[in-house]
Amino acid sequence: MSQVIELVPNFSEGVNEDIISGLVRLAQSTPGASLLDYSADSNHNRTVLSLVGSPEAIKEVAFNLIQYAKNHIDLTQHKGAHPRMGATDVCPLIPLKDTSIEECVDLAQKIAKRVGEELDIPIFLYEAAATAPHRKNIAKIRKGEFEGMADKIKEDKWQPDYGPDQVHPRAGATAIGARMPLVAFNVNLDTDNIDLAKRIAKIVRGSSGGFKYCKAIGVMLEDRQVAQVSMNMVNYKKTPLYRVFETIRFEAKHYGVGILGTEIVGLTPAEALIDSANYYLQTEDFNPDHQVIENQLLNDL
Amino acid sequence: MSQVIELVPNFSEGVNEDIISGLVRLAQSTPGASLLDYSADSNHNRTVLSLVGSPEAIKEVAFNLIQYAKNHIDLTQHKGAHPRMGATDVCPLIPLKDTSIEECVDLAQKIAKRVGEELDIPIFLYEAAATAPHRKNIAKIRKGEFEGMADKIKEDKWQPDYGPDQVHPRAGATAIGARMPLVAFNVNLDTDNIDLAKRIAKIVRGSSGGFKYCKAIGVMLEDRQVAQVSMNMVNYKKTPLYRVFETIRFEAKHYGVGILGTEIVGLTPAEALIDSANYYLQTEDFNPDHQVIENQLLNDL
């Protein structure tokens, strides 16, 4: 099997089933690309697709999906819990197999250029594709959201990388970028104390002195009355799941609180779990590339 | 990707580098088959190859390897920690992709017939290919080892399935069969007390009242002076690695002995490790087929 890139576009529509199924059908009908997963969330009013394919197929399907979203989603009518600035809000490319983050950056630039020129949507390159340090973080780019973007985009430091210097009246602006695979990993504490979840989130996240490649917030699962440490593990090779999990365990223990369970949301590379198995099973000299059959089968293709 | 069968022949030579590299070269030079892994263990005096390929390629390479072993390995000179009865001791076929255990049984019979007729080695069909219940288990077939096989083979119940009614004077006898993927999993105890390793092996193995799908023996790693529980996990879905590992840990603790580390020898399906990661990380509702990217990539092919 040759190069595989993952594309995870986020669209600002999580309710209208015609539009959602239109996106899904488009994703499924592009030769060379496969839709692995999608989830539409009506609270967030947002749909997230996960596709994989060759660089060429990903370039094609990304443009087609962004075009479809522009034609069918109207941000002036959009309300939802999740912050957003565009019909296609963010569109990250992720190197999965026989490809590098640099190649994904290159591809992101090409998609951004075409979308900017042909669809009249201003594009911000973000994460590994960002053209300045202050534009790496999607939260900073998106601050002000769709409603504030018309003014923000006039500031020198928020000039788009591609496309027009003004926000599209219905489709807003879009961030396209490249990043490593991340794992959405949540730890449910045996308590309804949201403050404890927030305190532990602060302990483990990089931004406040914890693990560099862990992003974490404390949230309340209202239906279960369970406080949760909700995380994005943005580099599971350098900050492995088990290390953060064990840290949460011993920090919670300080307050006499145990762990109810954990959640992995959406897709994960096998490696993120195999690394943790190797830690707990105390394996000596285990080589996943070589010893895990699936890795060999994928390499042989 | 079309049908893939794995072949894991075990040869009674783990020291002589000429013979080991002869086997490896032969395995690497068969069109349609790939050598995924091999390990030569001087304590066990045994080399294990893992190959994958199409049914036709596997049939061909199996015969060629058994022939090579017959011509180069002399059991009358063999000493090692691992029990053995033949130059090629066991040769299981394993369905990996788009094939069934029944197809592997069929292929095992064809290989056994040719080896018996052309190489004059008595063949026992074992595991899923066994022709009687008492012949399923390799340990029972092999009991008495090379030295005792000449007498054993005269008993009615130990007539070989193919080949001559007498043991080959240097190459002994060979078991060929079909089975599901297994994981060779060894736990190194922090002691040189081989009796303890044997006692714990007896506790965890199915045949003496332990876990049904765990086979275990106690062995001594002479070079490290470490006592080891050496296991084959023959159905990691029903007897997962973590369960046996934790049992060994608490049984060893009874004697004040800790765990030095573990080894996974050769190949493992990702699932065997992902299951253990899910246990230790306490994941709720994780669906490996759907959530592990590699599984999706392989299914797409």
Short mmCIF file of N, CA and C in Angstrom, two decimals, chain A residues 60-129:
data_model
loop_
_atom_site.label_atom_id
_atom_site.label_comp_id
_atom_site.label_asym_id
_atom_site.label_seq_id
_atom_site.Cartn_x
_atom_site.Cartn_y
_atom_site.Cartn_z
N GLU A 60 -8.53 16.17 -4.18
CA GLU A 60 -9.77 16.30 -4.96
C GLU A 60 -11.00 16.33 -4.03
N VAL A 61 -11.05 15.37 -3.10
CA VAL A 61 -12.25 15.26 -2.26
C VAL A 61 -12.34 16.46 -1.31
N ALA A 62 -11.22 16.96 -0.86
CA ALA A 62 -11.24 18.13 0.04
C ALA A 62 -11.88 19.32 -0.67
N PHE A 63 -11.43 19.57 -1.90
CA PHE A 63 -12.01 20.69 -2.66
C PHE A 63 -13.51 20.49 -2.87
N ASN A 64 -13.89 19.28 -3.27
CA ASN A 64 -15.31 19.03 -3.56
C ASN A 64 -16.19 19.19 -2.33
N LEU A 65 -15.70 18.73 -1.17
CA LEU A 65 -16.48 18.85 0.06
C LEU A 65 -16.61 20.32 0.48
N ILE A 66 -15.52 21.07 0.35
CA ILE A 66 -15.57 22.49 0.73
C ILE A 66 -16.52 23.26 -0.20
N GLN A 67 -16.50 22.88 -1.47
CA GLN A 67 -17.42 23.49 -2.44
C GLN A 67 -18.88 23.17 -2.09
N TYR A 68 -19.13 21.92 -1.75
CA TYR A 68 -20.48 21.51 -1.38
C TYR A 68 -20.95 22.27 -0.15
N ALA A 69 -20.09 22.36 0.85
CA ALA A 69 -20.45 23.06 2.08
C ALA A 69 -20.74 24.53 1.80
N LYS A 70 -19.95 25.15 0.93
CA LYS A 70 -20.18 26.55 0.56
C LYS A 70 -21.57 26.73 -0.06
N ASN A 71 -21.95 25.77 -0.90
CA ASN A 71 -23.22 25.90 -1.61
C ASN A 71 -24.43 25.56 -0.75
N HIS A 72 -24.24 24.86 0.38
CA HIS A 72 -25.39 24.36 1.13
C HIS A 72 -25.48 24.85 2.56
N ILE A 73 -24.42 25.43 3.10
CA ILE A 73 -24.43 25.84 4.51
C ILE A 73 -24.34 27.37 4.58
N ASP A 74 -25.24 27.95 5.37
CA ASP A 74 -25.30 29.41 5.48
C ASP A 74 -24.98 29.81 6.93
N LEU A 75 -23.78 30.35 7.13
CA LEU A 75 -23.34 30.67 8.49
C LEU A 75 -24.20 31.75 9.15
N THR A 76 -24.87 32.58 8.33
CA THR A 76 -25.71 33.63 8.95
C THR A 76 -26.87 32.99 9.71
N GLN A 77 -27.18 31.74 9.39
CA GLN A 77 -28.30 31.04 10.04
C GLN A 77 -27.81 30.03 11.09
N HIS A 78 -26.49 29.95 11.34
CA HIS A 78 -25.94 28.85 12.14
C HIS A 78 -25.83 29.19 13.62
N LYS A 79 -26.40 28.29 14.44
CA LYS A 79 -26.21 28.37 15.89
C LYS A 79 -25.75 27.01 16.39
N GLY A 80 -24.81 27.01 17.35
CA GLY A 80 -24.36 25.73 17.89
C GLY A 80 -23.38 25.94 19.03
N ALA A 81 -23.17 24.88 19.83
CA ALA A 81 -22.30 25.01 21.01
C ALA A 81 -20.84 25.17 20.63
N HIS A 82 -20.47 24.68 19.46
CA HIS A 82 -19.05 24.67 19.09
C HIS A 82 -18.70 25.97 18.36
N PRO A 83 -17.59 26.62 18.73
CA PRO A 83 -17.18 27.81 17.98
C PRO A 83 -16.90 27.47 16.51
N ARG A 84 -17.19 28.41 15.61
CA ARG A 84 -17.01 28.17 14.16
C ARG A 84 -16.86 29.47 13.43
N MET A 85 -16.17 29.42 12.32
CA MET A 85 -16.01 30.63 11.51
C MET A 85 -16.37 30.42 10.04
N GLY A 86 -16.59 29.12 9.66
CA GLY A 86 -16.89 28.88 8.25
C GLY A 86 -17.79 27.68 8.04
N ALA A 87 -18.36 27.58 6.83
CA ALA A 87 -19.20 26.43 6.46
C ALA A 87 -18.35 25.17 6.58
N THR A 88 -17.16 25.19 5.94
CA THR A 88 -16.12 24.23 6.32
C THR A 88 -15.26 24.98 7.32
N ASP A 89 -15.28 24.52 8.55
CA ASP A 89 -14.63 25.31 9.61
C ASP A 89 -13.13 25.05 9.64
N VAL A 90 -12.77 23.78 9.81
CA VAL A 90 -11.35 23.40 9.76
C VAL A 90 -11.22 22.15 8.92
N CYS A 91 -10.04 21.98 8.35
CA CYS A 91 -9.81 20.86 7.43
C CYS A 91 -8.35 20.43 7.55
N PRO A 92 -8.04 19.60 8.56
CA PRO A 92 -6.66 19.15 8.74
C PRO A 92 -6.30 17.94 7.88
N LEU A 93 -5.07 17.88 7.44
CA LEU A 93 -4.51 16.72 6.74
C LEU A 93 -3.51 16.04 7.67
N ILE A 94 -3.53 14.73 7.68
CA ILE A 94 -2.76 13.96 8.66
C ILE A 94 -1.99 12.85 7.94
N PRO A 95 -0.67 12.80 8.12
CA PRO A 95 0.09 11.74 7.45
C PRO A 95 -0.14 10.41 8.16
N LEU A 96 -0.60 9.39 7.41
CA LEU A 96 -0.84 8.08 8.04
C LEU A 96 0.17 7.04 7.61
N LYS A 97 0.55 7.04 6.34
CA LYS A 97 1.39 5.95 5.88
C LYS A 97 2.29 6.40 4.73
N ASP A 98 3.58 6.15 4.89
CA ASP A 98 4.56 6.45 3.85
C ASP A 98 4.49 7.89 3.38
N THR A 99 4.16 8.78 4.31
CA THR A 99 4.13 10.18 3.96
C THR A 99 4.53 10.99 5.19
N SER A 100 4.88 12.25 4.97
CA SER A 100 5.42 13.05 6.08
C SER A 100 4.50 14.24 6.33
N ILE A 101 4.72 14.87 7.46
CA ILE A 101 3.97 16.08 7.78
C ILE A 101 4.28 17.17 6.74
N GLU A 102 5.51 17.17 6.24
CA GLU A 102 5.89 18.17 5.22
C GLU A 102 5.07 17.98 3.94
N GLU A 103 4.88 16.74 3.56
CA GLU A 103 4.07 16.49 2.36
C GLU A 103 2.62 16.93 2.58
N CYS A 104 2.14 16.75 3.82
CA CYS A 104 0.78 17.18 4.12
C CYS A 104 0.68 18.71 4.12
N VAL A 105 1.72 19.39 4.57
CA VAL A 105 1.74 20.85 4.51
C VAL A 105 1.67 21.32 3.06
N ASP A 106 2.47 20.67 2.23
CA ASP A 106 2.49 21.01 0.80
C ASP A 106 1.10 20.83 0.17
N LEU A 107 0.46 19.73 0.51
CA LEU A 107 -0.87 19.44 -0.03
C LEU A 107 -1.89 20.44 0.50
N ALA A 108 -1.77 20.79 1.78
CA ALA A 108 -2.69 21.77 2.38
C ALA A 108 -2.60 23.11 1.64
N GLN A 109 -1.37 23.49 1.29
CA GLN A 109 -1.19 24.75 0.55
C GLN A 109 -1.88 24.70 -0.82
N LYS A 110 -1.74 23.56 -1.47
CA LYS A 110 -2.35 23.43 -2.81
C LYS A 110 -3.87 23.49 -2.72
N ILE A 111 -4.44 22.79 -1.73
CA ILE A 111 -5.91 22.83 -1.56
C ILE A 111 -6.34 24.24 -1.21
N ALA A 112 -5.60 24.88 -0.31
CA ALA A 112 -5.95 26.24 0.13
C ALA A 112 -5.95 27.21 -1.04
N LYS A 113 -4.94 27.09 -1.91
CA LYS A 113 -4.82 27.98 -3.07
C LYS A 113 -6.03 27.82 -3.99
N ARG A 114 -6.38 26.58 -4.28
CA ARG A 114 -7.49 26.34 -5.20
C ARG A 114 -8.81 26.81 -4.60
N VAL A 115 -9.04 26.49 -3.32
CA VAL A 115 -10.28 26.91 -2.67
C VAL A 115 -10.38 28.44 -2.65
N GLY A 116 -9.27 29.09 -2.32
CA GLY A 116 -9.26 30.55 -2.28
C GLY A 116 -9.60 31.15 -3.64
N GLU A 117 -8.96 30.62 -4.68
CA GLU A 117 -9.14 31.20 -6.01
C GLU A 117 -10.48 30.86 -6.64
N GLU A 118 -10.91 29.61 -6.49
CA GLU A 118 -12.11 29.18 -7.21
C GLU A 118 -13.40 29.34 -6.42
N LEU A 119 -13.29 29.33 -5.08
CA LEU A 119 -14.53 29.39 -4.29
C LEU A 119 -14.69 30.71 -3.53
N ASP A 120 -13.72 31.61 -3.66
CA ASP A 120 -13.83 32.92 -3.01
C ASP A 120 -13.98 32.84 -1.49
N ILE A 121 -13.31 31.90 -0.89
CA ILE A 121 -13.32 31.76 0.57
C ILE A 121 -11.90 32.08 1.09
N PRO A 122 -11.77 33.00 2.05
CA PRO A 122 -10.44 33.25 2.61
C PRO A 122 -9.96 32.04 3.43
N ILE A 123 -8.68 31.70 3.27
CA ILE A 123 -8.13 30.50 3.91
C ILE A 123 -6.97 30.87 4.84
N PHE A 124 -7.03 30.35 6.05
CA PHE A 124 -5.91 30.44 6.98
C PHE A 124 -5.22 29.08 7.04
N LEU A 125 -3.92 29.07 6.82
CA LEU A 125 -3.16 27.84 7.02
C LEU A 125 -2.84 27.72 8.51
N TYR A 126 -3.03 26.54 9.10
CA TYR A 126 -2.83 26.42 10.55
C TYR A 126 -2.03 25.18 10.91
N GLU A 127 -1.78 25.03 12.21
CA GLU A 127 -0.92 23.95 12.75
C GLU A 127 0.41 23.90 11.97
N ALA A 128 0.82 22.71 11.54
CA ALA A 128 2.14 22.61 10.89
C ALA A 128 2.24 23.43 9.62
N ALA A 129 1.08 23.80 9.03
CA ALA A 129 1.08 24.58 7.79
C ALA A 129 1.08 26.09 8.04
#
